[in-house]
mmCIF file of C-alpha atoms in Angstrom:
data_model
loop_
_atom_site.group_PDB
_atom_site.id
_atom_site.type_symbol
_atom_site.label_atom_id
_atom_site.label_comp_id
_atom_site.label_asym_id
_atom_site.label_seq_id
_atom_site.Cartn_x
_atom_site.Cartn_y
_atom_site.Cartn_z
ATOM 1 C CA MET V 28 63.842 180.589 127.893
ATOM 2 C CA THR V 29 66.396 178.580 129.791
ATOM 3 C CA SER V 30 65.862 174.383 129.890
ATOM 4 C CA TYR V 31 66.495 172.726 133.028
ATOM 5 C CA LEU V 32 65.921 169.186 130.774
ATOM 6 C CA THR V 33 69.360 167.715 130.395
ATOM 7 C CA THR V 34 70.667 164.237 128.981
ATOM 8 C CA SER V 35 72.128 163.118 132.665
ATOM 9 C CA SER V 36 70.767 164.139 135.934
ATOM 10 C CA PRO V 37 72.084 166.593 138.355
ATOM 11 C CA ARG V 38 71.384 164.160 140.953
ATOM 12 C CA PHE V 39 73.988 161.735 139.841
ATOM 13 C CA SER V 40 76.571 164.271 138.638
ATOM 14 C CA ALA V 41 79.793 164.614 141.057
ATOM 15 C CA ALA V 42 79.324 165.779 144.519
ATOM 16 C CA PRO V 43 80.211 169.241 145.544
ATOM 17 C CA ALA V 44 82.527 169.727 148.475
ATOM 18 C CA MET V 45 80.455 169.830 151.666
ATOM 19 C CA ALA V 46 79.474 173.351 152.683
ATOM 20 C CA PRO V 47 81.612 175.084 155.604
ATOM 21 C CA ARG V 48 78.567 174.859 158.000
ATOM 22 C CA TYR V 49 78.078 171.059 157.278
ATOM 23 C CA GLN V 50 82.002 170.364 157.789
ATOM 24 C CA ASP V 51 81.619 172.113 161.008
ATOM 25 C CA LEU V 52 78.763 170.128 162.023
ATOM 26 C CA LEU V 53 80.634 167.529 161.180
ATOM 27 C CA HIS V 54 83.831 168.305 163.241
ATOM 28 C CA ARG V 55 81.588 169.010 166.248
ATOM 29 C CA LEU V 56 79.874 165.597 166.205
ATOM 30 C CA THR V 57 83.146 163.574 165.917
ATOM 31 C CA THR V 58 84.806 165.699 168.512
ATOM 32 C CA ALA V 59 81.722 165.209 170.410
ATOM 33 C CA ALA V 60 81.484 161.376 170.032
ATOM 34 C CA ARG V 61 84.665 160.845 172.005
ATOM 35 C CA THR V 62 83.327 161.770 175.394
ATOM 36 C CA SER V 63 79.852 160.469 174.812
ATOM 37 C CA ILE V 64 79.310 157.791 176.922
ATOM 38 C CA GLY V 65 75.843 158.629 178.820
ATOM 39 C CA PHE V 66 73.467 157.674 175.611
ATOM 40 C CA PRO V 67 72.839 154.508 173.991
ATOM 41 C CA CYS V 68 74.648 154.505 170.323
ATOM 42 C CA ALA V 69 76.790 151.971 169.027
ATOM 43 C CA VAL V 70 80.075 153.529 166.988
ATOM 44 C CA ASP V 71 81.770 150.081 165.613
ATOM 45 C CA ILE V 72 79.926 149.527 162.497
ATOM 46 C CA ASP V 73 81.025 151.804 159.306
ATOM 47 C CA TYR V 74 77.957 152.554 157.088
ATOM 48 C CA ARG V 75 79.970 155.010 154.949
ATOM 49 C CA PRO V 76 79.891 152.041 152.142
ATOM 50 C CA LEU V 77 76.208 152.684 151.644
ATOM 51 C CA GLY V 78 76.995 156.266 150.773
ATOM 52 C CA PRO V 79 76.265 155.893 147.065
ATOM 53 C CA LEU V 80 72.410 155.063 148.063
ATOM 54 C CA LEU V 81 72.175 158.540 149.189
ATOM 55 C CA GLY V 82 71.598 159.821 145.747
ATOM 56 C CA VAL V 83 68.286 157.840 145.465
ATOM 57 C CA LEU V 84 64.768 158.107 146.918
ATOM 58 C CA LEU V 85 64.304 154.926 149.057
ATOM 59 C CA ASN V 86 60.523 154.893 150.285
ATOM 60 C CA ASN V 87 59.238 151.732 151.620
ATOM 61 C CA LEU V 88 55.797 152.809 151.257
ATOM 62 C CA GLY V 89 52.815 150.822 152.969
ATOM 63 C CA ASP V 90 53.254 146.915 153.869
ATOM 64 C CA PRO V 91 56.644 145.943 153.490
ATOM 65 C CA GLN V 92 55.132 142.089 152.277
ATOM 66 C CA VAL V 93 53.231 143.983 148.982
ATOM 67 C CA ASP V 94 55.922 146.021 146.745
ATOM 68 C CA GLY V 95 53.718 148.266 145.236
ATOM 69 C CA ILE V 96 53.357 150.746 142.733
ATOM 70 C CA GLN V 97 56.357 152.938 143.152
ATOM 71 C CA PRO V 98 59.330 151.666 142.461
ATOM 72 C CA MET V 99 61.783 153.398 144.501
ATOM 73 C CA HIS V 100 61.550 150.830 147.866
ATOM 74 C CA ALA V 101 64.008 148.059 149.365
ATOM 75 C CA LYS V 102 61.175 146.189 150.584
ATOM 76 C CA ASP V 103 63.104 142.756 149.278
ATOM 77 C CA ILE V 104 65.764 144.402 151.894
ATOM 78 C CA GLU V 105 63.155 145.001 154.542
ATOM 79 C CA ARG V 106 61.647 141.304 154.451
ATOM 80 C CA ASP V 107 65.357 139.846 154.779
ATOM 81 C CA VAL V 108 65.924 141.930 157.631
ATOM 82 C CA LEU V 109 61.954 141.082 159.588
ATOM 83 C CA ASP V 110 62.520 137.544 158.684
ATOM 84 C CA PHE V 111 66.002 137.734 160.970
ATOM 85 C CA PHE V 112 64.136 139.549 163.768
ATOM 86 C CA ALA V 113 61.385 137.084 163.623
ATOM 87 C CA ALA V 114 63.604 134.623 164.379
ATOM 88 C CA LEU V 115 65.612 135.976 167.044
ATOM 89 C CA PHE V 116 62.831 137.153 168.745
ATOM 90 C CA ARG V 117 61.086 133.641 168.095
ATOM 91 C CA ALA V 118 57.982 134.853 166.437
ATOM 92 C CA PRO V 119 55.506 131.960 166.148
ATOM 93 C CA ALA V 120 53.850 131.603 162.392
ATOM 94 C CA GLY V 121 51.508 134.146 161.145
ATOM 95 C CA TRP V 122 53.928 137.074 162.360
ATOM 96 C CA SER V 123 53.607 140.698 161.365
ATOM 97 C CA GLY V 124 56.258 143.563 161.649
ATOM 98 C CA TYR V 125 58.042 146.706 159.459
ATOM 99 C CA VAL V 126 60.545 148.541 160.190
ATOM 100 C CA THR V 127 60.039 152.032 162.050
ATOM 101 C CA SER V 128 61.232 155.407 162.495
ATOM 102 C CA GLY V 129 62.354 154.118 165.784
ATOM 103 C CA GLY V 130 61.315 152.521 168.975
ATOM 104 C CA THR V 131 58.881 155.242 169.754
ATOM 105 C CA GLU V 132 56.910 154.176 166.846
ATOM 106 C CA GLY V 133 57.532 150.708 167.500
ATOM 107 C CA THR V 134 55.882 150.881 170.716
ATOM 108 C CA HIS V 135 53.145 152.933 169.679
ATOM 109 C CA TYR V 136 52.293 150.553 167.087
ATOM 110 C CA GLY V 137 51.956 147.606 169.563
ATOM 111 C CA LEU V 138 49.972 149.645 171.772
ATOM 112 C CA TRP V 139 47.567 150.630 168.914
ATOM 113 C CA LEU V 140 47.058 146.904 167.858
ATOM 114 C CA GLY V 141 46.552 146.245 171.446
ATOM 115 C CA ARG V 142 43.655 148.941 171.924
ATOM 116 C CA THR V 143 42.073 147.696 168.550
ATOM 117 C CA ARG V 144 41.996 144.542 169.844
ATOM 118 C CA LEU V 145 40.686 145.141 173.276
ATOM 119 C CA PRO V 146 39.258 148.431 173.028
ATOM 120 C CA ASN V 147 38.295 148.355 176.545
ATOM 121 C CA ALA V 148 41.317 148.122 178.008
ATOM 122 C CA VAL V 149 43.176 150.116 180.849
ATOM 123 C CA ALA V 150 47.028 150.413 179.893
ATOM 124 C CA PHE V 151 49.485 149.699 182.739
ATOM 125 C CA HIS V 152 53.571 151.019 182.336
ATOM 126 C CA SER V 153 56.221 151.272 185.153
ATOM 127 C CA ALA V 154 57.323 154.320 186.343
ATOM 128 C CA ALA V 155 60.579 153.578 184.738
ATOM 129 C CA ALA V 156 59.420 153.018 181.215
ATOM 130 C CA HIS V 157 60.267 155.438 178.455
ATOM 131 C CA TYR V 158 58.760 158.867 178.315
ATOM 132 C CA SER V 159 57.112 157.790 174.745
ATOM 133 C CA VAL V 160 54.793 155.217 176.341
ATOM 134 C CA GLY V 161 52.948 157.462 178.180
ATOM 135 C CA LYS V 162 52.895 159.862 175.011
ATOM 136 C CA ALA V 163 51.441 156.716 172.943
ATOM 137 C CA GLU V 164 48.921 155.737 175.619
ATOM 138 C CA HIS V 165 47.777 159.584 175.498
ATOM 139 C CA LEU V 166 47.490 159.651 171.815
ATOM 140 C CA LEU V 167 45.660 156.581 171.839
ATOM 141 C CA GLY V 168 43.115 157.810 174.437
ATOM 142 C CA LEU V 169 43.911 154.805 176.449
ATOM 143 C CA PRO V 170 43.402 154.731 180.267
ATOM 144 C CA SER V 171 47.285 154.971 181.962
ATOM 145 C CA VAL V 172 48.173 153.580 185.370
ATOM 146 C CA THR V 173 51.706 153.972 186.172
ATOM 147 C CA VAL V 174 52.939 150.925 188.572
ATOM 148 C CA ALA V 175 56.047 151.212 190.923
ATOM 149 C CA THR V 176 59.206 149.849 190.249
ATOM 150 C CA LEU V 177 61.772 148.008 192.416
ATOM 151 C CA THR V 178 65.065 149.495 193.339
ATOM 152 C CA ASN V 179 67.081 148.120 190.403
ATOM 153 C CA GLY V 180 64.530 149.957 188.076
ATOM 154 C CA GLU V 181 62.238 146.444 187.545
ATOM 155 C CA ILE V 182 58.398 146.662 187.383
ATOM 156 C CA ASP V 183 56.881 145.802 190.905
ATOM 157 C CA TYR V 184 55.228 143.092 190.175
ATOM 158 C CA ALA V 185 52.995 142.602 193.145
ATOM 159 C CA ASP V 186 52.321 146.460 192.782
ATOM 160 C CA LEU V 187 51.074 145.550 189.129
ATOM 161 C CA HIS V 188 49.022 142.848 190.863
ATOM 162 C CA ARG V 189 47.085 145.719 193.188
ATOM 163 C CA GLN V 190 46.614 148.166 190.230
ATOM 164 C CA ALA V 191 45.406 145.493 187.573
ATOM 165 C CA ALA V 192 43.003 144.103 190.585
ATOM 166 C CA ARG V 193 41.319 147.469 190.478
ATOM 167 C CA PHE V 194 40.294 147.110 186.944
ATOM 168 C CA ARG V 195 39.315 143.348 187.440
ATOM 169 C CA GLY V 196 36.269 143.845 185.042
ATOM 170 C CA ARG V 197 38.527 145.059 182.016
ATOM 171 C CA PRO V 198 41.216 143.928 179.840
ATOM 172 C CA ALA V 199 44.971 145.030 180.281
ATOM 173 C CA ILE V 200 47.446 146.721 177.896
ATOM 174 C CA VAL V 201 50.967 146.444 179.584
ATOM 175 C CA THR V 202 54.591 147.675 178.347
ATOM 176 C CA ALA V 203 57.229 145.893 179.626
ATOM 177 C CA ASN V 204 60.636 147.750 179.984
ATOM 178 C CA ILE V 205 63.516 145.503 178.428
ATOM 179 C CA GLY V 206 65.673 147.404 179.154
ATOM 180 C CA THR V 207 64.797 150.359 181.107
ATOM 181 C CA THR V 208 66.006 153.933 179.913
ATOM 182 C CA MET V 209 68.232 154.881 183.058
ATOM 183 C CA THR V 210 69.323 151.647 184.789
ATOM 184 C CA GLU V 211 68.412 148.569 181.839
ATOM 185 C CA ALA V 212 66.282 146.827 184.359
ATOM 186 C CA VAL V 213 64.407 143.979 182.567
ATOM 187 C CA ASP V 214 60.745 142.989 183.304
ATOM 188 C CA ASP V 215 59.739 139.194 183.244
ATOM 189 C CA LEU V 216 57.051 138.721 181.188
ATOM 190 C CA HIS V 217 56.336 135.348 182.646
ATOM 191 C CA ARG V 218 55.968 137.276 186.448
ATOM 192 C CA ILE V 219 54.032 140.345 184.689
ATOM 193 C CA HIS V 220 51.598 137.278 183.223
ATOM 194 C CA GLN V 221 51.438 135.739 186.585
ATOM 195 C CA ALA V 222 50.123 139.156 188.203
ATOM 196 C CA LEU V 223 47.596 139.482 186.029
ATOM 197 C CA ASP V 224 46.202 136.055 186.475
ATOM 198 C CA ASP V 225 46.326 136.756 189.890
ATOM 199 C CA ALA V 226 44.645 139.714 189.589
ATOM 200 C CA GLY V 227 41.502 138.063 187.988
ATOM 201 C CA ILE V 228 42.389 139.995 184.077
ATOM 202 C CA ILE V 229 41.340 137.395 181.670
ATOM 203 C CA HIS V 230 42.253 139.070 178.333
ATOM 204 C CA ARG V 231 45.338 141.108 178.049
ATOM 205 C CA TYR V 232 48.200 142.199 175.516
ATOM 206 C CA VAL V 233 51.773 142.685 176.495
ATOM 207 C CA HIS V 234 54.125 144.760 174.377
ATOM 208 C CA ALA V 235 58.059 144.546 175.201
ATOM 209 C CA ASP V 236 59.678 147.893 174.905
ATOM 210 C CA ALA V 237 63.200 146.454 174.189
ATOM 211 C CA ALA V 238 64.839 149.228 172.192
ATOM 212 C CA LEU V 239 68.126 148.832 173.457
ATOM 213 C CA ALA V 240 68.548 145.604 175.217
ATOM 214 C CA GLY V 241 66.185 143.210 173.265
ATOM 215 C CA VAL V 242 69.075 141.941 170.618
ATOM 216 C CA PRO V 243 71.912 141.391 172.916
ATOM 217 C CA LEU V 244 69.718 139.812 175.252
ATOM 218 C CA ALA V 245 68.402 137.351 172.861
ATOM 219 C CA VAL V 246 71.993 136.270 171.976
ATOM 220 C CA THR V 247 72.386 135.785 175.772
ATOM 221 C CA ALA V 248 72.606 131.752 176.930
ATOM 222 C CA ASP V 249 70.904 132.171 180.385
ATOM 223 C CA ARG V 250 68.137 134.721 178.658
ATOM 224 C CA PRO V 251 65.172 136.076 180.130
ATOM 225 C CA ALA V 252 61.532 135.913 179.534
ATOM 226 C CA PHE V 253 60.916 138.377 177.313
ATOM 227 C CA ASP V 254 59.964 137.843 174.021
ATOM 228 C CA LEU V 255 57.134 136.468 171.606
ATOM 229 C CA ALA V 256 57.697 132.778 172.936
ATOM 230 C CA ASP V 257 57.383 134.144 176.631
ATOM 231 C CA GLY V 258 54.115 135.783 175.954
ATOM 232 C CA ALA V 259 54.809 139.358 174.559
ATOM 233 C CA ASP V 260 52.299 140.008 171.778
ATOM 234 C CA SER V 261 54.653 142.500 169.961
ATOM 235 C CA ILE V 262 58.132 143.925 170.535
ATOM 236 C CA SER V 263 60.350 146.692 169.196
ATOM 237 C CA ILE V 264 63.763 147.618 168.820
ATOM 238 C CA SER V 265 65.733 150.794 167.788
ATOM 239 C CA GLY V 266 68.064 150.570 164.905
ATOM 240 C CA HIS V 267 70.349 153.596 166.264
ATOM 241 C CA LYS V 268 70.999 152.000 169.773
ATOM 242 C CA PHE V 269 72.920 148.423 169.547
ATOM 243 C CA PHE V 270 73.164 148.850 165.870
ATOM 244 C CA GLY V 271 74.642 152.101 165.951
ATOM 245 C CA THR V 272 72.698 153.401 162.484
ATOM 246 C CA PRO V 273 73.408 156.776 161.283
ATOM 247 C CA LEU V 274 69.684 157.066 160.413
ATOM 248 C CA VAL V 275 67.106 156.667 163.092
ATOM 249 C CA CYS V 276 65.199 153.602 162.978
ATOM 250 C CA GLY V 277 63.608 150.380 164.467
ATOM 251 C CA VAL V 278 61.565 147.303 163.844
ATOM 252 C CA VAL V 279 58.806 145.969 165.023
ATOM 253 C CA ILE V 280 57.407 142.248 165.300
ATOM 254 C CA VAL V 281 54.139 141.431 166.344
ATOM 255 C CA ARG V 282 52.978 137.841 167.273
ATOM 256 C CA ARG V 283 49.977 137.989 164.821
ATOM 257 C CA GLY V 284 49.360 140.908 162.094
ATOM 258 C CA ILE V 285 46.445 143.165 161.889
ATOM 259 C CA ASP V 286 43.085 141.190 161.984
ATOM 260 C CA GLU V 287 41.429 142.890 159.276
ATOM 261 C CA PRO V 288 43.941 143.462 156.533
ATOM 262 C CA PRO V 289 43.156 147.116 154.739
ATOM 263 C CA ALA V 290 42.804 146.722 150.792
ATOM 264 C CA ALA V 291 45.622 148.167 148.975
ATOM 265 C CA ILE V 292 45.628 151.798 148.323
ATOM 266 C CA ARG V 293 44.699 152.381 144.281
ATOM 267 C CA TYR V 294 47.391 154.915 144.837
ATOM 268 C CA THR V 295 50.174 153.154 146.132
ATOM 269 C CA GLY V 296 49.328 149.333 145.204
ATOM 270 C CA ALA V 297 50.260 148.393 149.006
ATOM 271 C CA PRO V 298 47.856 147.956 152.172
ATOM 272 C CA ASP V 299 48.630 150.811 154.480
ATOM 273 C CA THR V 300 49.461 148.420 157.866
ATOM 274 C CA SER V 301 52.189 150.680 159.185
ATOM 275 C CA ILE V 302 51.524 154.229 161.494
ATOM 276 C CA SER V 303 54.189 156.080 159.244
ATOM 277 C CA GLY V 304 52.934 155.496 155.658
ATOM 278 C CA SER V 305 55.989 156.676 154.088
ATOM 279 C CA ARG V 306 58.814 154.653 155.581
ATOM 280 C CA THR V 307 62.613 154.912 155.589
ATOM 281 C CA GLY V 308 64.129 152.023 153.014
ATOM 282 C CA LEU V 309 67.561 153.070 153.698
ATOM 283 C CA GLY V 310 66.862 152.175 157.507
ATOM 284 C CA ALA V 311 66.369 148.500 155.920
ATOM 285 C CA VAL V 312 69.723 148.823 154.320
ATOM 286 C CA MET V 313 71.225 149.559 157.355
ATOM 287 C CA LEU V 314 69.812 147.169 159.658
ATOM 288 C CA ALA V 315 70.817 144.694 156.850
ATOM 289 C CA HIS V 316 74.035 145.932 156.117
ATOM 290 C CA ALA V 317 75.094 145.629 160.028
ATOM 291 C CA LEU V 318 73.901 141.965 160.127
ATOM 292 C CA ASP V 319 75.946 141.560 156.957
ATOM 293 C CA VAL V 320 79.272 142.776 158.536
ATOM 294 C CA LEU V 321 78.956 141.495 161.952
ATOM 295 C CA GLY V 322 77.654 137.516 160.810
ATOM 296 C CA PRO V 323 76.064 135.042 162.828
ATOM 297 C CA SER V 324 78.668 134.939 165.377
ATOM 298 C CA GLY V 325 79.406 138.796 165.549
ATOM 299 C CA LEU V 326 76.306 139.471 167.594
ATOM 300 C CA SER V 327 77.270 137.528 170.258
ATOM 301 C CA GLU V 328 80.705 138.571 170.653
ATOM 302 C CA ARG V 329 80.231 142.354 170.550
ATOM 303 C CA THR V 330 77.652 141.900 173.039
ATOM 304 C CA ARG V 331 80.625 139.751 175.355
ATOM 305 C CA GLN V 332 82.860 142.923 174.402
ATOM 306 C CA ALA V 333 80.422 145.124 175.478
ATOM 307 C CA ARG V 334 79.448 143.727 179.045
ATOM 308 C CA ALA V 335 83.332 143.328 179.267
ATOM 309 C CA VAL V 336 83.991 147.013 179.227
ATOM 310 C CA ALA V 337 81.017 147.511 181.495
ATOM 311 C CA ALA V 338 82.658 145.322 184.114
ATOM 312 C CA TYR V 339 85.735 146.834 183.323
ATOM 313 C CA THR V 340 84.101 150.223 184.662
ATOM 314 C CA CYS V 341 82.711 148.501 187.659
ATOM 315 C CA ARG V 342 85.934 147.591 188.531
ATOM 316 C CA CYS V 343 87.694 151.130 187.755
ATOM 317 C CA LEU V 344 85.119 152.890 190.092
ATOM 318 C CA GLN V 345 85.796 150.457 192.730
ATOM 319 C CA GLN V 346 89.606 151.122 192.743
ATOM 320 C CA ILE V 347 88.387 154.775 193.460
ATOM 321 C CA GLY V 348 85.972 154.134 195.758
ATOM 322 C CA TRP V 349 83.102 155.778 193.688
ATOM 323 C CA PRO V 350 79.669 154.297 194.415
ATOM 324 C CA HIS V 351 78.454 152.147 191.620
ATOM 325 C CA TRP V 352 75.916 149.216 190.552
ATOM 326 C CA ARG V 353 75.011 147.302 187.513
ATOM 327 C CA ASN V 354 72.010 145.337 186.745
ATOM 328 C CA ARG V 355 72.670 141.531 185.606
ATOM 329 C CA ASP V 356 73.817 141.472 181.641
ATOM 330 C CA ALA V 357 73.418 144.966 181.249
ATOM 331 C CA PHE V 358 75.497 147.367 179.534
ATOM 332 C CA THR V 359 74.919 150.445 181.881
ATOM 333 C CA VAL V 360 76.574 151.131 184.741
ATOM 334 C CA MET V 361 74.695 153.231 187.286
ATOM 335 C CA LEU V 362 77.249 155.492 189.491
ATOM 336 C CA ARG V 363 76.551 158.202 192.019
ATOM 337 C CA GLU V 364 76.042 161.512 190.675
ATOM 338 C CA PRO V 365 79.628 163.069 189.325
ATOM 339 C CA PRO V 366 80.772 166.627 189.846
ATOM 340 C CA ALA V 367 78.720 169.401 187.075
ATOM 341 C CA SER V 368 82.078 169.440 184.845
ATOM 342 C CA VAL V 369 82.626 165.758 184.511
ATOM 343 C CA ARG V 370 78.554 165.439 183.912
ATOM 344 C CA VAL V 371 78.794 167.947 181.002
ATOM 345 C CA ARG V 372 82.120 167.002 179.262
ATOM 346 C CA TRP V 373 80.942 163.235 179.322
ATOM 347 C CA ARG V 374 77.452 163.567 178.454
ATOM 348 C CA LEU V 375 76.016 161.852 181.781
ATOM 349 C CA PRO V 376 72.255 162.016 182.370
ATOM 350 C CA SER V 377 71.578 162.158 185.990
ATOM 351 C CA SER V 378 68.077 161.404 188.085
ATOM 352 C CA ASN V 379 67.971 161.138 191.808
ATOM 353 C CA GLY V 380 71.275 161.433 192.538
ATOM 354 C CA TRP V 381 72.514 158.992 190.039
ATOM 355 C CA SER V 382 74.464 159.003 186.673
ATOM 356 C CA HIS V 383 75.250 155.910 184.116
ATOM 357 C CA ILE V 384 77.552 155.415 181.703
ATOM 358 C CA ILE V 385 76.208 152.921 178.626
ATOM 359 C CA CYS V 386 79.306 151.013 177.494
ATOM 360 C CA VAL V 387 77.571 149.975 173.635
ATOM 361 C CA PRO V 388 79.404 148.286 171.309
ATOM 362 C CA GLY V 389 82.697 150.623 170.250
ATOM 363 C CA ILE V 390 82.974 152.256 173.922
ATOM 364 C CA THR V 391 86.431 151.269 174.836
ATOM 365 C CA THR V 392 88.287 150.926 177.786
ATOM 366 C CA HIS V 393 90.323 153.617 176.663
ATOM 367 C CA GLN V 394 87.655 155.967 177.327
ATOM 368 C CA ILE V 395 86.735 154.385 180.499
ATOM 369 C CA ASP V 396 90.289 155.735 181.440
ATOM 370 C CA ASP V 397 90.004 159.019 180.813
ATOM 371 C CA PHE V 398 86.624 159.188 182.320
ATOM 372 C CA ILE V 399 87.725 157.778 185.381
ATOM 373 C CA SER V 400 90.916 159.912 185.634
ATOM 374 C CA ASP V 401 88.199 162.957 185.550
ATOM 375 C CA LEU V 402 86.565 161.632 187.858
ATOM 376 C CA ASP V 403 89.093 160.786 190.444
ATOM 377 C CA ALA V 404 90.702 164.216 190.017
#
């Protein structure tokens, strides 16, 4: 009888060479990255030093504040990450949160808390909201109203007032876009609350979907009204966008935690306070690594550099006479839709005759020069 019990676990033995199919995948991805300027994924942070952690399980099971029975976790690091983002987004005492599977889960969690606290609420989101917002409202059984947008992609506050007034007797749950998917427009939380006040809405919950723009706006001197100190009840970001983590993840921070936290699950030893239950500990480690690499001043400097590349892109488009525009402080540059061959090569999404370039950290002026050459040709 063959025994599979050995004195040393195969998990920690020397790793074999990567199979050819995965080498081909790596080649395809690294090649595509050179002309991938249409989607938000920063490329300036090296996460390969964390490679040895791929040999172990990191399951941050249940509530991040309780370690639980299962020892293969990184909840201590997750708590440090949450403390950082709670301070960055000016959370009051009593805040809660966790590392999510991405921006979609963060928004779903915020809307879930809103529905829990306001069970008779109507949900409002703008026509420029991320597609996951409507999906989360549907999964939660929330009546959903789509609000018009201004020309720059920002929510139309007058239309929000009109739409909310139709449901004056019911609470409102509003998802604010802090950097829309296409134009990186930012909804003003003060104006959202004013619109709800004018509509006679007394009870409300506002979630800030800040997937890409939340962190760079938080380190901007003349910051807009978008975080927990400005009237958000919850805020979520994506880790794989501004930080470029190779594992899709995110963070959600809530003004106050669940009103009646559940008891610890006997099997796990931790309360089940998240949507996903089992959660990536590696995502928390990657976010912590990014913050360690950048340091206190790094967030501001790479934000400044990315905006400088966006401004450079606008100047280049101006020089060749190509129609374009850009929202204030945005990494995103809107440009009149290029020919199909250019869009395909540079991975540019399009909507209503417009495309965009997203100058996330790591995108260089050399890439922009190559793109402009293609476009001008």
